[in-house]
Tab-separated table of C-alpha atoms in Angstrom:
chain	number	residue	atom	x	y	z
C	1	MET	CA	42.224	204.516	166.089
C	2	PRO	CA	39.383	206.298	168.039
C	3	THR	CA	41.969	207.859	170.383
C	4	ILE	CA	43.620	209.630	167.423
C	5	ASP	CA	40.376	210.797	165.790
C	6	THR	CA	38.776	212.506	168.815
C	7	PRO	CA	41.197	215.446	169.362
C	8	GLU	CA	40.623	216.651	165.789
C	9	VAL	CA	37.157	218.082	166.494
C	10	PRO	CA	37.978	220.335	169.499
C	11	LEU	CA	41.193	221.517	167.749
C	12	LYS	CA	39.282	222.750	164.707
C	13	SER	CA	36.474	224.450	166.616
C	14	SER	CA	38.776	226.090	169.187
C	15	ALA	CA	40.931	227.565	166.405
C	16	ALA	CA	38.428	230.395	165.751
C	17	PRO	CA	39.116	232.809	168.655
C	18	GLU	CA	42.913	232.253	168.698
C	19	TYR	CA	43.880	235.710	167.440
C	20	ASN	CA	42.389	238.541	169.498
C	21	SER	CA	41.501	241.351	167.091
C	22	THR	CA	40.034	243.752	169.710
C	23	LYS	CA	43.068	246.072	169.591
C	24	GLY	CA	42.889	246.205	165.804
C	25	LEU	CA	39.164	246.897	166.040
C	26	VAL	CA	39.702	249.906	168.328
C	27	VAL	CA	42.162	251.414	165.806
C	28	ASP	CA	39.648	250.552	163.081
C	29	VAL	CA	36.875	252.516	164.852
C	30	ALA	CA	39.250	255.449	165.473
C	31	LEU	CA	40.152	255.576	161.764
C	32	ARG	CA	36.479	255.435	160.774
C	33	VAL	CA	35.689	258.317	163.141
C	34	LEU	CA	38.580	260.265	161.564
C	35	LEU	CA	37.193	259.463	158.114
C	36	PHE	CA	33.739	260.675	159.169
C	37	ALA	CA	35.079	263.916	160.689
C	38	ALA	CA	37.344	264.712	157.721
C	39	ALA	CA	34.632	263.995	155.138
C	40	LEU	CA	31.968	265.977	157.017
C	41	VAL	CA	34.191	269.051	157.531
C	42	ALA	CA	35.343	268.862	153.884
C	43	ILE	CA	31.697	268.936	152.732
C	44	ILE	CA	30.793	271.838	155.053
C	45	VAL	CA	33.867	273.850	154.038
C	46	LEU	CA	33.138	273.371	150.319
C	47	VAL	CA	29.407	274.089	150.602
C	48	THR	CA	30.105	277.370	152.440
C	49	SER	CA	32.705	278.509	149.903
C	50	LYS	CA	30.465	280.933	147.958
C	51	GLN	CA	32.104	284.303	147.371
C	52	THR	CA	30.696	287.322	145.503
C	53	LYS	CA	32.960	289.987	144.022
C	54	LEU	CA	32.499	293.075	141.874
C	55	ILE	CA	34.018	292.210	138.524
C	56	PRO	CA	34.727	295.050	136.058
C	57	VAL	CA	33.100	294.202	132.725
C	58	ALA	CA	33.600	297.601	131.046
C	59	PRO	CA	35.348	300.870	132.024
C	60	GLY	CA	33.349	302.338	134.882
C	61	LEU	CA	31.002	299.321	135.115
C	62	ALA	CA	31.339	296.456	137.565
C	63	VAL	CA	28.817	293.675	138.209
C	64	PRO	CA	28.686	291.396	141.282
C	65	LEU	CA	29.637	287.860	140.231
C	66	ALA	CA	29.542	284.878	142.583
C	67	ALA	CA	31.919	281.924	142.595
C	68	LYS	CA	30.170	278.753	143.799
C	69	PHE	CA	31.257	275.125	143.867
C	70	THR	CA	28.173	274.164	141.812
C	71	GLN	CA	29.680	275.953	138.814
C	72	SER	CA	32.115	273.065	138.254
C	73	PRO	CA	30.987	269.453	137.693
C	74	ALA	CA	34.234	268.239	139.314
C	75	PHE	CA	33.199	269.793	142.644
C	76	ILE	CA	29.701	268.334	142.402
C	77	TYR	CA	31.221	264.858	142.007
C	78	PHE	CA	33.576	265.699	144.886
C	79	ILE	CA	30.627	266.543	147.175
C	80	ALA	CA	28.767	263.394	146.091
C	81	ALA	CA	31.780	261.122	146.740
C	82	LEU	CA	32.489	262.658	150.151
C	83	SER	CA	28.816	262.410	151.125
C	84	VAL	CA	28.873	258.690	150.332
C	85	ALA	CA	32.101	258.317	152.370
C	86	CYS	CA	30.527	260.240	155.262
C	87	LEU	CA	27.365	258.131	155.270
C	88	TYR	CA	29.387	254.922	154.910
C	89	SER	CA	31.610	255.855	157.866
C	90	ILE	CA	28.546	256.456	160.098
C	91	ILE	CA	27.151	252.998	159.240
C	92	THR	CA	30.479	251.197	159.696
C	93	VAL	CA	31.304	253.000	162.971
C	94	ALA	CA	27.938	251.875	164.345
C	95	LEU	CA	28.514	248.272	163.182
C	96	SER	CA	32.116	248.257	164.482
C	97	VAL	CA	31.097	249.583	167.905
C	98	LEU	CA	28.348	246.936	168.072
C	99	ALA	CA	30.913	244.261	167.195
C	100	LEU	CA	33.337	245.672	169.776
C	101	MET	CA	30.674	245.423	172.498
C	102	ARG	CA	30.070	241.805	171.509
C	103	GLY	CA	33.800	241.107	171.886
C	104	GLY	CA	35.021	240.912	168.296
C	105	VAL	CA	34.245	241.097	164.607
C	106	SER	CA	33.671	238.014	162.466
C	107	THR	CA	36.018	237.282	159.569
C	108	LYS	CA	33.149	237.457	157.093
C	109	MET	CA	32.076	240.903	158.300
C	110	GLN	CA	35.669	242.156	158.228
C	111	PHE	CA	36.007	240.833	154.673
C	112	GLN	CA	32.873	242.733	153.606
C	113	PHE	CA	34.044	245.931	155.349
C	114	VAL	CA	37.418	245.948	153.636
C	115	MET	CA	35.842	245.306	150.217
C	116	PHE	CA	33.742	248.459	150.562
C	117	ASP	CA	36.718	250.329	152.059
C	118	ALA	CA	38.727	249.592	148.912
C	119	LEU	CA	35.836	250.659	146.653
C	120	LEU	CA	35.412	253.921	148.552
C	121	LEU	CA	39.175	254.483	148.475
C	122	GLY	CA	38.959	254.472	144.679
C	123	ILE	CA	35.919	256.776	144.628
C	124	VAL	CA	37.284	259.315	147.148
C	125	ALA	CA	40.773	259.309	145.564
C	126	ALA	CA	39.253	259.942	142.127
C	127	ALA	CA	37.115	262.781	143.546
C	128	THR	CA	40.162	264.344	145.231
C	129	GLY	CA	42.053	264.079	141.945
C	130	ALA	CA	39.226	265.591	139.878
C	131	ALA	CA	38.686	268.528	142.241
C	132	GLY	CA	42.455	268.949	142.621
C	133	GLY	CA	43.017	269.035	138.859
C	134	VAL	CA	40.369	271.718	138.323
C	135	SER	CA	41.545	273.685	141.398
C	136	TYR	CA	45.088	273.711	140.060
C	137	VAL	CA	43.847	275.356	136.860
C	138	ALA	CA	41.867	277.864	138.960
C	139	PHE	CA	44.983	278.574	141.034
C	140	LYS	CA	47.646	278.751	138.312
C	141	GLY	CA	45.660	279.158	135.100
C	142	ASN	CA	46.885	277.663	131.829
C	143	SER	CA	48.490	279.944	129.274
C	144	HIS	CA	48.397	277.293	126.504
C	145	THR	CA	44.617	276.939	126.574
C	146	ARG	CA	44.152	280.588	127.657
C	147	TRP	CA	42.326	279.544	130.846
C	148	ASN	CA	42.724	282.475	133.244
C	149	LYS	CA	43.375	281.909	136.947
C	150	ILE	CA	40.520	282.934	139.213
C	151	CYS	CA	42.126	282.541	142.648
C	152	ASN	CA	43.684	286.022	142.521
C	153	THR	CA	40.109	287.391	142.465
C	154	TYR	CA	38.213	284.825	144.548
C	155	ASP	CA	40.724	284.361	147.377
C	156	SER	CA	38.345	283.145	150.101
C	157	PHE	CA	36.611	280.750	147.645
C	158	CYS	CA	39.974	279.200	146.768
C	159	PHE	CA	41.006	278.976	150.417
C	160	HIS	CA	37.821	277.011	151.128
C	161	ILE	CA	38.542	274.692	148.187
C	162	ALA	CA	42.153	274.118	149.259
C	163	SER	CA	41.079	273.254	152.831
C	164	SER	CA	38.409	270.913	151.501
C	165	LEU	CA	40.962	269.192	149.237
C	166	LEU	CA	43.358	268.688	152.158
C	167	LEU	CA	40.557	267.140	154.226
C	168	SER	CA	39.531	264.795	151.418
C	169	LEU	CA	43.185	263.758	151.054
C	170	ILE	CA	43.085	262.878	154.774
C	171	SER	CA	39.891	260.871	154.104
C	172	SER	CA	41.629	258.953	151.302
C	173	ILE	CA	44.621	258.201	153.528
C	174	ALA	CA	42.286	257.061	156.329
C	175	LEU	CA	40.559	254.676	153.880
C	176	LEU	CA	43.931	253.320	152.701
C	177	LEU	CA	45.014	252.778	156.325
C	178	LEU	CA	41.679	251.022	157.018
C	179	VAL	CA	42.327	248.621	154.115
C	180	TRP	CA	45.880	247.998	155.340
C	181	LEU	CA	44.732	247.469	158.933
C	182	SER	CA	42.079	244.931	157.921
C	183	LEU	CA	44.608	243.089	155.760
C	184	TYR	CA	47.036	243.036	158.684
C	185	VAL	CA	44.384	241.633	161.030
C	186	LEU	CA	43.318	239.024	158.442
C	187	SER	CA	46.919	237.903	157.844
C	188	LYS	CA	47.519	237.743	161.610
C	189	LYS	CA	44.451	235.550	161.913
C	190	ILE	CA	45.914	233.191	159.298
C	191	ALA	CA	49.368	233.182	160.932
C	192	SER	CA	47.928	232.416	164.384
C	193	ARG	CA	46.168	229.253	163.178
Y	1	MET	CA	48.667	210.207	176.966
Y	2	PRO	CA	51.368	210.069	174.209
Y	3	THR	CA	48.776	208.695	171.745
Y	4	ILE	CA	46.691	211.917	172.100
Y	5	ASP	CA	49.638	214.370	171.970
Y	6	THR	CA	51.276	213.075	168.793
Y	7	PRO	CA	48.541	213.916	166.200
Y	8	GLU	CA	48.613	217.591	167.223
Y	9	VAL	CA	51.915	218.305	165.458
Y	10	PRO	CA	51.066	216.920	161.995
Y	11	LEU	CA	47.622	218.564	162.219
Y	12	LYS	CA	49.090	222.044	162.703
Y	13	SER	CA	51.794	221.721	160.042
Y	14	SER	CA	49.474	220.095	157.474
Y	15	ALA	CA	46.983	222.964	157.892
Y	16	ALA	CA	49.048	225.264	155.594
Y	17	PRO	CA	48.183	223.843	152.125
Y	18	GLU	CA	44.528	223.116	152.959
Y	19	TYR	CA	43.100	225.820	150.701
Y	20	ASN	CA	44.394	225.541	147.149
Y	21	SER	CA	44.854	229.105	145.884
Y	22	THR	CA	46.229	228.173	142.438
Y	23	LYS	CA	42.966	229.057	140.660
Y	24	GLY	CA	42.881	232.438	142.394
Y	25	LEU	CA	46.511	232.968	141.459
Y	26	VAL	CA	45.799	232.373	137.751
Y	27	VAL	CA	43.043	235.017	137.827
Y	28	ASP	CA	45.452	237.256	139.754
Y	29	VAL	CA	48.094	236.950	137.016
Y	30	ALA	CA	45.464	237.558	134.300
Y	31	LEU	CA	44.309	240.747	136.056
Y	32	ARG	CA	47.907	241.937	136.428
Y	33	VAL	CA	48.536	241.345	132.710
Y	34	LEU	CA	45.344	243.331	131.958
Y	35	LEU	CA	46.581	246.113	134.254
Y	36	PHE	CA	49.943	246.130	132.461
Y	37	ALA	CA	48.375	246.217	128.978
Y	38	ALA	CA	45.826	248.929	129.870
Y	39	ALA	CA	48.434	251.148	131.580
Y	40	LEU	CA	50.979	250.738	128.762
Y	41	VAL	CA	48.469	251.496	125.984
Y	42	ALA	CA	47.107	254.474	127.985
Y	43	ILE	CA	50.636	255.913	128.247
Y	44	ILE	CA	51.361	255.360	124.523
Y	45	VAL	CA	48.026	256.867	123.458
Y	46	LEU	CA	48.537	259.973	125.625
Y	47	VAL	CA	52.195	260.486	124.620
Y	48	THR	CA	51.270	260.352	120.918
Y	49	SER	CA	48.376	262.820	121.326
Y	50	LYS	CA	50.211	265.914	120.019
Y	51	GLN	CA	48.156	267.842	117.455
Y	52	THR	CA	49.095	271.054	115.626
Y	53	LYS	CA	46.454	273.357	114.163
Y	54	LEU	CA	46.440	276.750	112.477
Y	55	ILE	CA	44.787	279.099	114.953
Y	56	PRO	CA	43.611	282.520	113.716
Y	57	VAL	CA	45.089	285.221	115.942
Y	58	ALA	CA	44.085	288.210	113.822
Y	59	PRO	CA	42.057	288.685	110.609
Y	60	GLY	CA	44.096	287.125	107.817
Y	61	LEU	CA	46.755	285.782	110.183
Y	62	ALA	CA	46.897	282.228	111.552
Y	63	VAL	CA	49.756	280.651	113.484
Y	64	PRO	CA	50.350	276.911	113.999
Y	65	LEU	CA	49.726	276.049	117.649
Y	66	ALA	CA	50.305	272.582	119.100
Y	67	ALA	CA	48.289	270.904	121.841
Y	68	LYS	CA	50.442	268.529	123.918
Y	69	PHE	CA	49.778	266.635	127.108
Y	70	THR	CA	52.836	268.320	128.737
Y	71	GLN	CA	50.937	271.620	128.727
Y	72	SER	CA	48.808	270.444	131.676
Y	73	PRO	CA	50.290	269.342	135.027
Y	74	ALA	CA	47.314	266.989	135.518
Y	75	PHE	CA	48.390	264.942	132.477
Y	76	ILE	CA	52.012	264.849	133.637
Y	77	TYR	CA	50.865	263.373	136.954
Y	78	PHE	CA	48.619	260.998	134.999
Y	79	ILE	CA	51.593	259.729	132.944
Y	80	ALA	CA	53.728	259.392	136.105
Y	81	ALA	CA	51.044	257.409	137.969
Y	82	LEU	CA	50.378	255.076	135.020
Y	83	SER	CA	54.118	254.516	134.526
Y	84	VAL	CA	54.412	253.442	138.150
Y	85	ALA	CA	51.395	251.124	137.706
Y	86	CYS	CA	52.927	249.681	134.521
Y	87	LEU	CA	56.309	249.021	136.161
Y	88	TYR	CA	54.621	247.583	139.249
Y	89	SER	CA	52.500	245.208	137.146
Y	90	ILE	CA	55.609	243.877	135.347
Y	91	ILE	CA	57.327	243.132	138.678
Y	92	THR	CA	54.258	241.507	140.248
Y	93	VAL	CA	53.437	239.423	137.137
Y	94	ALA	CA	57.001	238.058	137.239
Y	95	LEU	CA	56.747	237.294	140.970
Y	96	SER	CA	53.265	235.746	140.595
Y	97	VAL	CA	54.358	233.502	137.697
Y	98	LEU	CA	57.385	232.396	139.740
Y	99	ALA	CA	55.075	231.594	142.672
Y	100	LEU	CA	52.690	229.760	140.331
Y	101	MET	CA	55.526	227.543	139.043
Y	102	ARG	CA	56.447	226.719	142.638
Y	103	GLY	CA	52.839	225.673	143.292
Y	104	GLY	CA	51.396	228.577	145.281
Y	105	VAL	CA	51.931	231.954	146.878
Y	106	SER	CA	52.711	232.413	150.579
Y	107	THR	CA	50.262	234.339	152.775
Y	108	LYS	CA	52.940	236.897	153.660
Y	109	MET	CA	53.710	237.601	149.988
Y	110	GLN	CA	49.997	237.898	149.172
Y	111	PHE	CA	49.582	240.313	152.077
Y	112	GLN	CA	52.417	242.501	150.745
Y	113	PHE	CA	51.021	242.381	147.186
Y	114	VAL	CA	47.563	243.524	148.222
Y	115	MET	CA	48.981	246.360	150.351
Y	116	PHE	CA	50.735	247.781	147.298
Y	117	ASP	CA	47.667	247.058	145.130
Y	118	ALA	CA	45.549	249.234	147.425
Y	119	LEU	CA	48.162	252.027	147.425
Y	120	LEU	CA	48.342	251.967	143.620
Y	121	LEU	CA	44.542	251.901	143.399
Y	122	GLY	CA	44.523	255.245	145.246
Y	123	ILE	CA	47.277	256.708	143.064
Y	124	VAL	CA	45.795	255.571	139.713
Y	125	ALA	CA	42.229	256.561	140.714
Y	126	ALA	CA	43.448	260.039	141.725
Y	127	ALA	CA	45.339	260.371	138.426
Y	128	THR	CA	42.260	259.308	136.451
Y	129	GLY	CA	40.192	261.844	138.389
Y	130	ALA	CA	42.689	264.686	137.889
Y	131	ALA	CA	43.055	264.077	134.150
Y	132	GLY	CA	39.300	263.527	133.838
Y	133	GLY	CA	38.480	266.790	135.625
Y	134	VAL	CA	40.770	268.831	133.369
Y	135	SER	CA	39.588	266.958	130.244
Y	136	TYR	CA	35.985	267.732	131.094
Y	137	VAL	CA	36.813	271.439	131.131
Y	138	ALA	CA	38.638	271.026	127.795
Y	139	PHE	CA	35.612	269.210	126.385
Y	140	LYS	CA	32.764	271.355	127.720
Y	141	GLY	CA	34.472	274.576	128.798
Y	142	ASN	CA	33.231	276.584	131.766
Y	143	SER	CA	31.211	279.720	131.124
Y	144	HIS	CA	31.416	280.886	134.766
Y	145	THR	CA	35.215	281.077	134.806
Y	146	ARG	CA	35.338	281.911	131.057
Y	147	TRP	CA	37.477	278.841	130.293
Y	148	ASN	CA	36.901	278.113	126.599
Y	149	LYS	CA	36.543	274.537	125.358
Y	150	ILE	CA	39.414	273.375	123.170
Y	151	CYS	CA	38.110	270.002	121.962
Y	152	ASN	CA	36.157	271.592	119.077
Y	153	THR	CA	39.538	272.698	117.667
Y	154	TYR	CA	41.855	269.876	118.752
Y	155	ASP	CA	39.612	266.893	117.958
Y	156	SER	CA	42.291	264.202	117.539
Y	157	PHE	CA	44.100	265.409	120.707
Y	158	CYS	CA	40.886	265.065	122.718
Y	159	PHE	CA	40.132	261.661	121.204
Y	160	HIS	CA	43.557	260.457	122.371
Y	161	ILE	CA	42.906	261.857	125.859
Y	162	ALA	CA	39.463	260.236	126.090
Y	163	SER	CA	40.857	256.827	125.045
Y	164	SER	CA	43.679	257.174	127.541
Y	165	LEU	CA	41.193	258.045	130.312
Y	166	LEU	CA	39.067	255.001	129.503
Y	167	LEU	CA	42.155	252.763	129.664
Y	168	SER	CA	43.239	254.214	133.002
Y	169	LEU	CA	39.717	253.627	134.312
Y	170	ILE	CA	40.146	249.970	133.285
Y	171	SER	CA	43.497	249.964	135.152
Y	172	SER	CA	41.794	251.306	138.284
Y	173	ILE	CA	39.061	248.674	138.068
Y	174	ALA	CA	41.686	245.940	137.544
Y	175	LEU	CA	43.496	247.126	140.693
Y	176	LEU	CA	40.237	247.144	142.669
Y	177	LEU	CA	39.449	243.603	141.460
Y	178	LEU	CA	42.984	242.524	142.436
Y	179	VAL	CA	42.422	243.826	145.977
Y	180	TRP	CA	39.034	242.068	146.137
Y	181	LEU	CA	40.478	238.819	144.776
Y	182	SER	CA	43.314	238.781	147.315
Y	183	LEU	CA	40.871	239.500	150.122
Y	184	TYR	CA	38.655	236.667	148.912
Y	185	VAL	CA	41.585	234.229	148.798
Y	186	LEU	CA	42.770	235.367	152.272
Y	187	SER	CA	39.293	234.943	153.785
Y	188	LYS	CA	38.943	231.514	152.118
Y	189	LYS	CA	42.246	230.536	153.668
Y	190	ILE	CA	40.874	231.513	157.088
Y	191	ALA	CA	37.575	229.721	156.519
Y	192	SER	CA	39.317	226.504	155.385
Y	193	ARG	CA	41.373	226.232	158.600
C-alpha cells in the first residue's frame, strides 16, 4: 500500500509548470503595447481636433464658430473610456513584463487579467459605438429628424474623429484578442494536465 | 518497479471529472436564458416603437409625420446585433441543456462558448453605445450643431427606445457575466488538478 500512495504527491505538485506559457505571454505583452499605443494616439488625435470656421449667420455677416469634441457627450465618454484603457494597459504591461522576467504568469493572475480585459472590451466597444453613432449623424446628417451634417463644413474636425474612431476600433480588437489569447492559454493549461 | 508505474495511468485519466462544473453550468444556462429574453424583448420593443404625430409645417397646416427606428442607421445596427445575440443564445441554451443532461460540458466546448461570448459582448456593447449616443442627441439635442431634440414631440417613440436600450444593457451585462463565469469555471478546473 505505501508504494502506491507515495507517487501521488510528486505527480500533483509537478503538474503546475507542465504547460510553458512564455510564448503566449510575449504575444500578450505585444497586444497590450498595441492597445496602449492605439488608445493613446486616439486620445491625442481627438483632443487636437478643434477647428474654427467662419459660419455665415446672415447675409454679409459671418461669425467664427469652433467645433470641439467637448460639444458632444458621446465624445467625452469616448475620451474617458480610452483614458481608462490607456492607463490599464500601462499597468498590465508593467505587471506582464515583471511576470515574464520571473519566468511565467500564475493562473490566478491570468484569470484576473482576463476578467478586466473583458470588462474593458465592453467599455471601449460601447464608447466606439457611441462616438461612431454620433459621428455618422455628423457625416451624413438625418433628413427625418432634420439634423444637418456638419462634416462638409468642419472637414479637418471630422477627419480627426474618423482617425480616432479607427484607432479605438483597433483597441477593441486588441482587447478581444487578449481575451481570446488568455482563454487559449488557460485551456492549454487544462489540456496539458 | 511495476508497482510504482501502474498508478500513474488511472491518476491521469481520473483527473478529468475532478472539478464538478454542473452548478456553474446551471448558472450559465440561466444567464443565457436571461440574455435571450432581454434581447428578444429589446427587439420587440424597438420594432413596435413607430409613432405618428401631426407636425406643423406652416401656420394653419400640419402634416402627419412618423418616427420609426429605420430612420436611423444606428438603430438598424442595434436590431441586427441584438438579433444575432438572440439567435446565438437560443443555440447555446440548447447546447448547454444537452451538455447538462449528459452530466457536464467539455473544456473544449466551454472554451469555444466563451470565445463567442466575448465576441458578442463587443458587438452588443457597441450596438448599445451607438443607439445610446444617437438617442441622447434625440433626447437632449445639441445646440452647437443645431440638432433639435425630438423626444419632446415623439414621447412614446423615445420611451420605447429608452426601454430597448436598458434591455440591451442587461444583455451586455449578461454576456460579460457569462465570460466571467466561464473563466471562473476554467480556473477552478486548473486549480483542482
